[in-house]
Amino acid sequence: MKNKFLHLILGLVLVAMATACCDKKETTEATEVRKGNYRIVDNTIVFDEPQRIEGQKSVLQFTVDPIENVRIGFIGLGMRGYDAVDRITYIDGVTVVALCDIEPDRVESVQTNILEGRGLPRAAAYTGREAWKELCERDDIDLVYICTNWQTHVPMAVYAMQQGKHVAVEVPAATSIEECWQLVDVAEQTQRHCMMLENCCYDFFELTALNMAQKGMFGELIHGEGAYIHNLEPYWHEYYENWRLDFNQSHAGDVYPTHGLGPLCQAFNIHRGDRMKTLVSMSTPSYKGKKVAQEMMGTEEFANGDMTTTMIQTEKGKTLLIEHDVYTYRPYNRLFQLTGTEGFANKYPVEGFTLLEDKLPAGFLAEGQHLNEHAFVPAEVRDKLLKDYLHPIAVEIEEKAKEVGGHGGMDFVMDYRLIYCLHKGLPLDQDVYDAAEWSCLGELTAASIANGGMPVQMPDFTRGDWNKVQGYRHAE
Ligand SMILES: NC(=O)c1ccc[n+]([C@@H]2O[C@H](COP(=O)([O-])OP(=O)(O)OC[C@H]3O[C@@H](n4cnc5c(N)ncnc54)[C@H](O)[C@@H]3O)[C@@H](O)[C@H]2O)c1
């Protein structure tokens, strides 16, 4: 009897141990699952982060000696590249040394219509699919300016930096996490500039709002919203060899996040005192994109949802909302919005501010005028704010920028600032970490969507240096 009782106790203990053991195993399996280049740890997606290799140095606040005359080689002379060459010819202290496109007639058109048209010498011409390498290998170029399709940005930028050139590359700079790290690593290894050409950081309202935010007029910024909402239906046929629809057909997620994100990251001091830490993303199915792809590509499959919405939380707990929709019939909207503890700025569909009266200098409001804290400031106050708080960069160049043009002038402001900083040997307004942080949303959002909106840990491309610089500033 006593023996039987002991056996029973022993049996129960063994069962309990076995159960505990299984639970633990299950728990271990449930808390860490590998899927390709990321792990799911405690219900959060964590992408692999490569170590900095020996001899590789941070390029935070990176400068080179002043370049008196910036010699430029352009790669990609389609819709965007053609206009880029045109804009640059309005800046002093630059020479267009070389031009490259697959199509010879695109190179010739720039030579004739832009360079000769403005009385400038013809540039060296490179045509064909691989000729860009020869352009990068020239020893009389300082800057390679890349305006090709997304998939070619990183191979070209990396090769150019390895040939000792600085790089300016169109948006998004990279299409995957691996490519983002490649850009960062090669910029650090070669000690070259790599600036993504995020022009929306230079639109006049965004610059003014940034200036006001930096002066504390909105209090502490706590939430921002940005977007790329642009029905591309009239343009799908215009992209060379259908590269854009082709990319979207095979990629879920926010594949074009930088226009919305760039101006917000500057206002929120990203990797200058705060960092984007986690995101979650959700997407609708594809209705409209699929229809276009059926017509243009004869396929029933379309990975990119019509509407993709992403929430990002920063290390300090602030939130950013980013939207992507290039399919539906919504009016063009980049949604630029800043919410602070003491004020608010909004660009689309109407430009406006909500402010506390004590944030304004004495005498700013008319005698007896008061602000309603539940509404936008009156139009005349808004216009006065836009004038009085115009960003110093815009004050310097607005008139010429509006004359030269490019999305109302902001593209010219961007080129002007890039060349200005190179002329003066200053840090560029956007560094390679910005390029990686803003571009990485593509693959991160796709991973979140593929896992039912699971949180994704955002990589720290500065590898721990995000808090070294306090506050975003344009170098002077
Ligand atoms: N910042 C903005 O507001 C803005 C606006 C439009 C486009 N873009 C960006 O500009 C880039 C180009 O877009 P686009 O609208 O001009 O496209 P596009 O298809 O009109 O032009 C791409 C050009 O690149 C050339 N090209 C491709 N592969 C090449 C290679 N191997 N060697 C040489 N040339 C090559 C093509 O021949 C073509 O002329 C994209 O990254 C896009 O996202 C940015």
Short mmCIF file of C-alpha atoms in Angstrom, two decimals, residues 37-433:
data_model
loop_
_atom_site.label_atom_id
_atom_site.label_comp_id
_atom_site.label_asym_id
_atom_site.label_seq_id
_atom_site.Cartn_x
_atom_site.Cartn_y
_atom_site.Cartn_z
CA ASN A 37 16.39 37.61 -42.43
CA TYR A 38 14.36 38.29 -39.27
CA ARG A 39 13.34 36.62 -36.03
CA ILE A 40 10.05 36.91 -34.20
CA VAL A 41 10.97 37.54 -30.56
CA ASP A 42 8.16 37.98 -28.01
CA ASN A 43 5.69 38.84 -30.75
CA THR A 44 8.00 41.46 -32.29
CA ILE A 45 9.82 41.19 -35.62
CA VAL A 46 13.55 41.80 -35.24
CA PHE A 47 15.70 42.09 -38.37
CA ASP A 48 19.32 40.98 -38.29
CA GLU A 49 21.72 43.90 -37.73
CA PRO A 50 25.27 43.48 -39.06
CA GLN A 51 28.25 44.54 -36.92
CA ARG A 52 30.41 47.47 -37.98
CA ILE A 53 33.57 45.95 -39.43
CA GLU A 54 37.04 46.98 -38.28
CA GLY A 55 38.32 50.18 -39.85
CA GLN A 56 34.78 51.36 -40.70
CA LYS A 57 34.00 54.75 -39.13
CA SER A 58 30.74 56.58 -38.43
CA VAL A 59 29.84 59.36 -40.88
CA LEU A 60 27.57 61.24 -38.48
CA GLN A 61 28.09 65.01 -39.08
CA PHE A 62 30.50 63.97 -41.84
CA THR A 63 32.34 66.66 -43.80
CA VAL A 64 34.94 66.77 -46.57
CA ASP A 65 37.15 69.65 -47.70
CA PRO A 66 35.27 72.38 -49.57
CA ILE A 67 34.80 71.58 -53.27
CA GLU A 68 35.03 74.85 -55.17
CA ASN A 69 33.56 73.56 -58.40
CA VAL A 70 31.37 70.46 -58.06
CA ARG A 71 31.86 68.20 -61.09
CA ILE A 72 28.81 66.03 -61.60
CA GLY A 73 27.96 62.86 -63.52
CA PHE A 74 24.25 62.10 -63.94
CA ILE A 75 22.88 58.57 -64.33
CA GLY A 76 19.27 58.19 -65.50
CA LEU A 77 17.78 60.87 -67.72
CA GLY A 78 14.11 59.94 -67.69
CA MET A 79 11.30 62.11 -66.32
CA ARG A 80 13.20 63.03 -63.15
CA GLY A 81 16.80 63.03 -64.38
CA TYR A 82 16.15 65.38 -67.28
CA ASP A 83 14.75 68.03 -64.93
CA ALA A 84 17.56 67.47 -62.41
CA VAL A 85 20.23 68.36 -64.99
CA ASP A 86 18.22 71.40 -66.00
CA ARG A 87 17.95 72.65 -62.39
CA ILE A 88 21.62 72.15 -61.62
CA THR A 89 22.68 74.36 -64.53
CA TYR A 90 21.12 77.33 -62.67
CA ILE A 91 23.59 76.91 -59.80
CA ASP A 92 27.04 78.56 -59.90
CA GLY A 93 30.14 76.46 -59.22
CA VAL A 94 29.03 73.23 -60.87
CA THR A 95 30.05 71.48 -64.09
CA VAL A 96 28.00 68.76 -65.76
CA VAL A 97 30.86 66.45 -66.75
CA ALA A 98 29.06 63.31 -67.86
CA LEU A 99 25.60 62.01 -68.72
CA CYS A 100 24.44 58.41 -68.80
CA ASP A 101 21.23 56.66 -69.81
CA ILE A 102 20.42 53.34 -71.42
CA GLU A 103 18.80 55.22 -74.28
CA PRO A 104 21.11 57.36 -76.47
CA ASP A 105 18.29 59.74 -77.46
CA ARG A 106 17.73 60.66 -73.79
CA VAL A 107 21.39 61.64 -73.43
CA GLU A 108 21.27 63.57 -76.68
CA SER A 109 18.12 65.40 -75.67
CA VAL A 110 19.82 66.68 -72.48
CA GLN A 111 22.94 67.68 -74.44
CA THR A 112 20.96 69.65 -77.00
CA ASN A 113 18.01 71.03 -75.09
CA ILE A 114 19.63 71.73 -71.76
CA LEU A 115 23.41 72.08 -72.05
CA GLU A 116 23.67 73.60 -75.53
CA GLY A 117 20.41 75.45 -74.96
CA ARG A 118 21.99 77.23 -72.00
CA GLY A 119 25.28 77.82 -73.79
CA LEU A 120 27.17 75.18 -71.80
CA PRO A 121 29.66 72.64 -73.18
CA ARG A 122 28.37 69.18 -74.09
CA ALA A 123 29.13 66.50 -71.50
CA ALA A 124 30.78 63.10 -72.01
CA ALA A 125 28.05 60.68 -73.08
CA TYR A 126 27.53 57.13 -71.82
CA THR A 127 24.80 54.91 -73.18
CA GLY A 128 23.71 51.32 -72.61
CA ARG A 129 22.88 49.29 -69.51
CA GLU A 130 26.35 48.95 -67.98
CA ALA A 131 27.99 52.21 -69.08
CA TRP A 132 27.26 53.87 -65.70
CA LYS A 133 30.25 51.99 -64.28
CA GLU A 134 32.59 53.82 -66.68
CA LEU A 135 31.04 57.11 -65.64
CA CYS A 136 31.73 56.28 -61.97
CA GLU A 137 35.33 55.33 -62.82
CA ARG A 138 36.21 58.76 -64.29
CA ASP A 139 38.71 60.72 -62.26
CA ASP A 140 37.19 64.14 -62.97
CA ILE A 141 33.86 63.70 -61.15
CA ASP A 142 33.11 64.67 -57.52
CA LEU A 143 29.44 63.74 -57.35
CA VAL A 144 27.37 61.01 -59.01
CA TYR A 145 23.70 62.06 -59.19
CA ILE A 146 21.42 59.01 -59.63
CA CYS A 147 17.89 59.28 -61.06
CA THR A 148 17.26 55.72 -62.23
CA ASN A 149 14.62 53.18 -61.19
CA TRP A 150 14.64 52.05 -57.52
CA GLN A 151 16.25 48.64 -58.12
CA THR A 152 19.44 50.19 -59.52
CA HIS A 153 20.00 52.88 -56.85
CA VAL A 154 22.11 50.87 -54.42
CA PRO A 155 24.39 49.03 -56.88
CA MET A 156 25.12 52.39 -58.55
CA ALA A 157 25.56 54.34 -55.30
CA VAL A 158 27.81 51.68 -53.80
CA TYR A 159 30.00 51.43 -56.89
CA ALA A 160 30.26 55.23 -57.15
CA MET A 161 31.38 55.55 -53.51
CA GLN A 162 33.88 52.73 -54.00
CA GLN A 163 35.28 54.77 -56.89
CA GLY A 164 35.75 57.69 -54.47
CA LYS A 165 32.69 59.70 -55.53
CA HIS A 166 30.07 61.37 -53.37
CA VAL A 167 26.54 60.29 -54.17
CA ALA A 168 23.13 61.94 -54.43
CA VAL A 169 20.44 59.36 -55.04
CA GLU A 170 16.72 59.65 -55.74
CA VAL A 171 14.00 58.36 -53.42
CA PRO A 172 13.78 55.79 -51.99
CA ALA A 173 17.54 55.30 -51.76
CA ALA A 174 17.18 51.56 -51.13
CA THR A 175 14.55 48.85 -51.52
CA SER A 176 15.44 46.40 -48.72
CA ILE A 177 17.02 46.27 -45.27
CA GLU A 178 20.08 44.59 -46.74
CA GLU A 179 20.45 47.43 -49.24
CA CYS A 180 20.03 50.04 -46.47
CA TRP A 181 22.90 48.48 -44.50
CA GLN A 182 24.98 48.28 -47.67
CA LEU A 183 24.62 52.04 -48.22
CA VAL A 184 25.54 52.79 -44.59
CA ASP A 185 28.47 50.38 -44.55
CA VAL A 186 29.96 51.54 -47.84
CA ALA A 187 29.58 55.24 -46.91
CA GLU A 188 31.37 54.47 -43.62
CA GLN A 189 34.05 52.34 -45.31
CA THR A 190 34.78 54.82 -48.11
CA GLN A 191 34.11 57.98 -46.03
CA ARG A 192 31.98 59.50 -48.79
CA HIS A 193 28.74 61.48 -48.67
CA CYS A 194 25.59 59.61 -49.64
CA MET A 195 22.56 61.88 -49.64
CA MET A 196 19.08 60.77 -50.60
CA LEU A 197 17.33 63.47 -52.65
CA GLU A 198 14.24 63.87 -50.43
CA ASN A 199 12.90 67.06 -51.96
CA CYS A 200 9.79 67.31 -49.76
CA CYS A 201 12.02 68.40 -46.86
CA TYR A 202 12.50 71.63 -48.82
CA ASP A 203 8.91 72.60 -49.56
CA PHE A 204 8.21 76.07 -48.23
CA PHE A 205 5.45 75.21 -45.76
CA GLU A 206 7.45 72.28 -44.36
CA LEU A 207 10.54 74.48 -43.93
CA THR A 208 8.50 77.21 -42.24
CA ALA A 209 6.83 74.71 -39.91
CA LEU A 210 10.24 73.22 -39.08
CA ASN A 211 11.54 76.68 -38.26
CA MET A 212 8.52 77.36 -36.01
CA ALA A 213 8.90 73.95 -34.33
CA GLN A 214 12.58 74.61 -33.67
CA LYS A 215 11.61 77.95 -32.08
CA GLY A 216 9.24 76.04 -29.76
CA MET A 217 6.04 77.57 -31.14
CA PHE A 218 4.16 74.24 -31.06
CA GLY A 219 5.55 73.28 -27.62
CA GLU A 220 6.89 69.74 -27.53
CA LEU A 221 6.10 67.83 -30.74
CA ILE A 222 4.32 64.58 -29.86
CA HIS A 223 2.70 63.33 -33.07
CA GLY A 224 3.30 63.74 -36.81
CA GLU A 225 1.50 62.59 -39.95
CA GLY A 226 2.85 62.24 -43.46
CA ALA A 227 1.85 60.47 -46.65
CA TYR A 228 2.28 59.83 -50.30
CA ILE A 229 -1.21 59.82 -51.72
CA HIS A 230 -1.01 60.31 -55.45
CA ASN A 231 -3.10 58.51 -58.06
CA LEU A 232 -0.41 57.41 -60.55
CA GLU A 233 -2.91 56.20 -63.15
CA PRO A 234 -1.87 58.81 -65.74
CA TYR A 235 1.83 57.93 -65.27
CA TRP A 236 2.06 54.13 -65.08
CA HIS A 237 2.84 53.91 -68.81
CA GLU A 238 5.60 56.49 -68.58
CA TYR A 239 8.11 54.58 -66.44
CA TYR A 240 10.97 53.01 -68.38
CA GLU A 241 10.26 49.32 -69.02
CA ASN A 242 7.34 49.54 -66.55
CA TRP A 243 9.76 49.44 -63.60
CA ARG A 244 7.45 51.05 -61.06
CA LEU A 245 4.29 48.97 -61.51
CA ASP A 246 6.52 45.93 -61.86
CA PHE A 247 8.10 46.64 -58.44
CA ASN A 248 4.74 47.27 -56.76
CA GLN A 249 3.32 44.12 -58.34
CA SER A 250 5.83 42.01 -56.41
CA HIS A 251 6.24 44.06 -53.20
CA ALA A 252 3.76 44.61 -50.36
CA GLY A 253 4.18 47.48 -47.89
CA ASP A 254 4.90 51.18 -48.06
CA VAL A 255 7.32 51.09 -50.98
CA TYR A 256 7.50 54.90 -51.28
CA PRO A 257 7.59 56.25 -47.72
CA THR A 258 10.22 58.98 -47.81
CA HIS A 259 8.14 61.97 -48.98
CA GLY A 260 5.88 61.69 -45.93
CA LEU A 261 8.55 60.60 -43.50
CA GLY A 262 11.47 62.92 -44.39
CA PRO A 263 10.07 66.27 -43.21
CA LEU A 264 8.67 64.62 -40.04
CA CYS A 265 11.99 63.00 -39.14
CA GLN A 266 13.72 66.37 -39.35
CA ALA A 267 11.09 68.01 -37.11
CA PHE A 268 11.25 65.08 -34.64
CA ASN A 269 15.09 65.12 -34.52
CA ILE A 270 15.38 61.51 -35.64
CA HIS A 271 18.91 60.23 -34.87
CA ARG A 272 19.58 63.67 -33.43
CA GLY A 273 18.21 62.97 -29.95
CA ASP A 274 15.39 60.52 -30.71
CA ARG A 275 15.01 57.48 -32.95
CA MET A 276 12.24 55.54 -34.63
CA LYS A 277 11.95 52.42 -32.50
CA THR A 278 8.94 50.32 -33.51
CA LEU A 279 6.38 50.24 -36.30
CA VAL A 280 3.16 48.43 -37.10
CA SER A 281 1.67 48.42 -40.57
CA MET A 282 -1.60 47.32 -42.15
CA SER A 283 -2.73 47.25 -45.71
CA THR A 284 -5.94 46.79 -47.67
CA PRO A 285 -6.09 44.15 -50.41
CA SER A 286 -5.22 45.33 -53.88
CA TYR A 287 -8.25 46.30 -55.96
CA LYS A 288 -7.14 49.16 -58.15
CA GLY A 289 -3.47 48.16 -58.42
CA LYS A 290 -4.53 44.68 -59.45
CA LYS A 291 -6.82 46.09 -62.13
CA VAL A 292 -4.02 48.20 -63.62
CA ALA A 293 -1.65 45.22 -63.51
CA GLN A 294 -4.24 43.03 -65.24
CA GLU A 295 -4.46 45.55 -68.05
CA MET A 296 -0.76 46.38 -68.34
CA MET A 297 0.99 43.19 -67.30
CA GLY A 298 -1.63 40.47 -67.85
CA THR A 299 -1.27 39.22 -64.28
CA GLU A 300 -3.86 38.34 -61.63
CA GLU A 301 -1.34 38.77 -58.80
CA PHE A 302 -0.58 42.12 -57.15
CA ALA A 303 1.27 42.26 -53.83
CA ASN A 304 0.95 45.97 -53.02
CA GLY A 305 -2.27 46.86 -51.18
CA ASP A 306 -4.12 49.94 -52.41
CA MET A 307 -3.84 51.65 -49.06
CA THR A 308 -1.02 51.04 -46.57
CA THR A 309 -1.05 52.67 -43.14
CA THR A 310 1.90 52.60 -40.75
CA MET A 311 2.30 53.78 -37.16
CA ILE A 312 5.78 54.40 -35.81
CA GLN A 313 6.73 54.96 -32.18
CA THR A 314 9.96 56.72 -31.28
CA GLU A 315 12.32 55.97 -28.42
CA LYS A 316 10.77 58.94 -26.55
CA GLY A 317 7.27 57.56 -27.14
CA LYS A 318 6.19 60.01 -29.83
CA THR A 319 4.12 58.72 -32.75
CA LEU A 320 4.25 59.13 -36.54
CA LEU A 321 1.53 58.05 -38.95
CA ILE A 322 2.55 57.34 -42.55
CA GLU A 323 0.24 56.50 -45.47
CA HIS A 324 0.86 55.20 -48.99
CA ASP A 325 -1.75 55.11 -51.75
CA VAL A 326 -0.79 55.49 -55.41
CA TYR A 327 -3.94 53.86 -56.78
CA THR A 328 -7.23 55.38 -55.68
CA TYR A 329 -8.99 58.58 -56.73
CA ARG A 330 -7.95 60.63 -53.73
CA PRO A 331 -6.70 64.14 -54.36
CA TYR A 332 -2.91 64.51 -54.13
CA ASN A 333 -1.93 64.65 -50.46
CA ARG A 334 1.37 64.49 -48.61
CA LEU A 335 -0.51 65.02 -45.35
CA PHE A 336 2.23 66.98 -43.56
CA GLN A 337 1.00 67.50 -39.99
CA LEU A 338 2.75 68.37 -36.72
CA THR A 339 0.95 68.11 -33.38
CA GLY A 340 2.65 69.67 -30.39
CA THR A 341 1.66 70.20 -26.77
CA GLU A 342 1.00 73.87 -27.54
CA GLY A 343 0.28 74.12 -31.25
CA PHE A 344 -0.43 72.45 -34.54
CA ALA A 345 0.63 72.76 -38.20
CA ASN A 346 -1.18 71.26 -41.19
CA LYS A 347 -0.36 71.43 -44.88
CA TYR A 348 -2.92 69.35 -46.81
CA PRO A 349 -5.60 69.94 -47.95
CA VAL A 350 -5.42 73.38 -46.32
CA GLU A 351 -2.39 75.12 -44.92
CA GLY A 352 -2.90 76.31 -41.37
CA PHE A 353 -1.70 76.60 -37.79
CA THR A 354 -3.30 76.49 -34.40
CA LEU A 355 -1.28 78.46 -31.87
CA LEU A 356 -1.42 79.85 -28.37
CA GLU A 357 -1.34 83.65 -28.30
CA ASP A 358 1.58 83.74 -25.86
CA LYS A 359 3.74 81.98 -28.45
CA LEU A 360 3.57 85.03 -30.70
CA PRO A 361 5.84 88.05 -30.33
CA ALA A 362 4.29 91.21 -28.88
CA GLY A 363 2.41 93.20 -31.49
CA PHE A 364 2.06 90.24 -33.89
CA LEU A 365 -1.73 90.27 -33.63
CA ALA A 366 -3.81 93.28 -34.54
CA GLU A 367 -5.07 95.46 -31.67
CA GLY A 368 -7.87 93.56 -29.90
CA GLN A 369 -7.41 90.40 -32.03
CA HIS A 370 -7.52 87.02 -30.25
CA LEU A 371 -6.84 83.46 -31.38
CA ASN A 372 -9.34 80.66 -31.04
CA GLU A 373 -7.56 77.63 -29.60
CA HIS A 374 -10.11 75.30 -31.22
CA ALA A 375 -9.50 76.51 -34.76
CA PHE A 376 -6.89 77.49 -37.30
CA VAL A 377 -5.57 81.01 -36.91
CA PRO A 378 -7.31 83.48 -39.26
CA ALA A 379 -5.97 83.60 -42.84
CA GLU A 380 -4.19 86.93 -42.37
CA VAL A 381 -2.38 85.63 -39.27
CA ARG A 382 -1.40 82.45 -41.14
CA ASP A 383 -0.02 84.49 -44.03
CA LYS A 384 1.95 86.70 -41.67
CA LEU A 385 3.35 83.58 -39.94
CA LEU A 386 4.34 82.10 -43.31
CA LYS A 387 6.14 85.31 -44.14
CA ASP A 388 7.77 86.09 -40.78
CA TYR A 389 8.85 82.53 -40.00
CA LEU A 390 9.99 81.60 -43.49
CA HIS A 391 13.01 79.35 -42.97
CA PRO A 392 16.34 81.21 -43.42
CA ILE A 393 17.21 78.84 -46.31
CA ALA A 394 14.00 79.76 -48.08
CA VAL A 395 14.56 83.46 -47.44
CA GLU A 396 17.90 83.09 -49.20
CA ILE A 397 16.71 81.26 -52.28
CA GLU A 398 12.90 81.33 -52.58
CA GLU A 399 12.66 83.75 -55.46
CA LYS A 400 15.16 81.95 -57.67
CA ALA A 401 13.74 78.54 -56.68
CA LYS A 402 10.26 79.57 -57.78
CA GLU A 403 11.69 80.83 -61.07
CA VAL A 404 13.65 77.63 -61.81
CA GLY A 405 10.85 75.44 -60.48
CA GLY A 406 10.65 71.72 -59.77
CA HIS A 407 7.53 70.93 -57.70
CA GLY A 408 7.00 74.63 -57.10
CA GLY A 409 10.66 75.32 -56.32
CA MET A 410 11.45 72.78 -53.59
CA ASP A 411 13.55 70.62 -55.94
CA PHE A 412 15.78 73.58 -56.67
CA VAL A 413 16.15 74.41 -52.97
CA MET A 414 17.32 70.82 -52.44
CA ASP A 415 19.93 70.98 -55.22
CA TYR A 416 21.03 74.41 -54.06
CA ARG A 417 21.58 73.15 -50.50
CA LEU A 418 23.46 70.05 -51.68
CA ILE A 419 25.88 72.14 -53.72
CA TYR A 420 26.11 74.88 -51.05
CA CYS A 421 27.19 72.35 -48.41
CA LEU A 422 29.73 70.76 -50.79
CA HIS A 423 31.12 74.19 -51.69
CA LYS A 424 31.54 75.06 -48.01
CA GLY A 425 32.66 71.66 -46.72
CA LEU A 426 29.61 71.37 -44.42
CA PRO A 427 27.66 68.28 -43.32
CA LEU A 428 24.86 67.64 -45.84
CA ASP A 429 21.24 68.24 -44.78
CA GLN A 430 20.45 64.53 -45.16
CA ASP A 431 23.06 61.90 -44.31
CA VAL A 432 23.29 58.23 -45.19
CA TYR A 433 21.53 57.28 -41.92
#
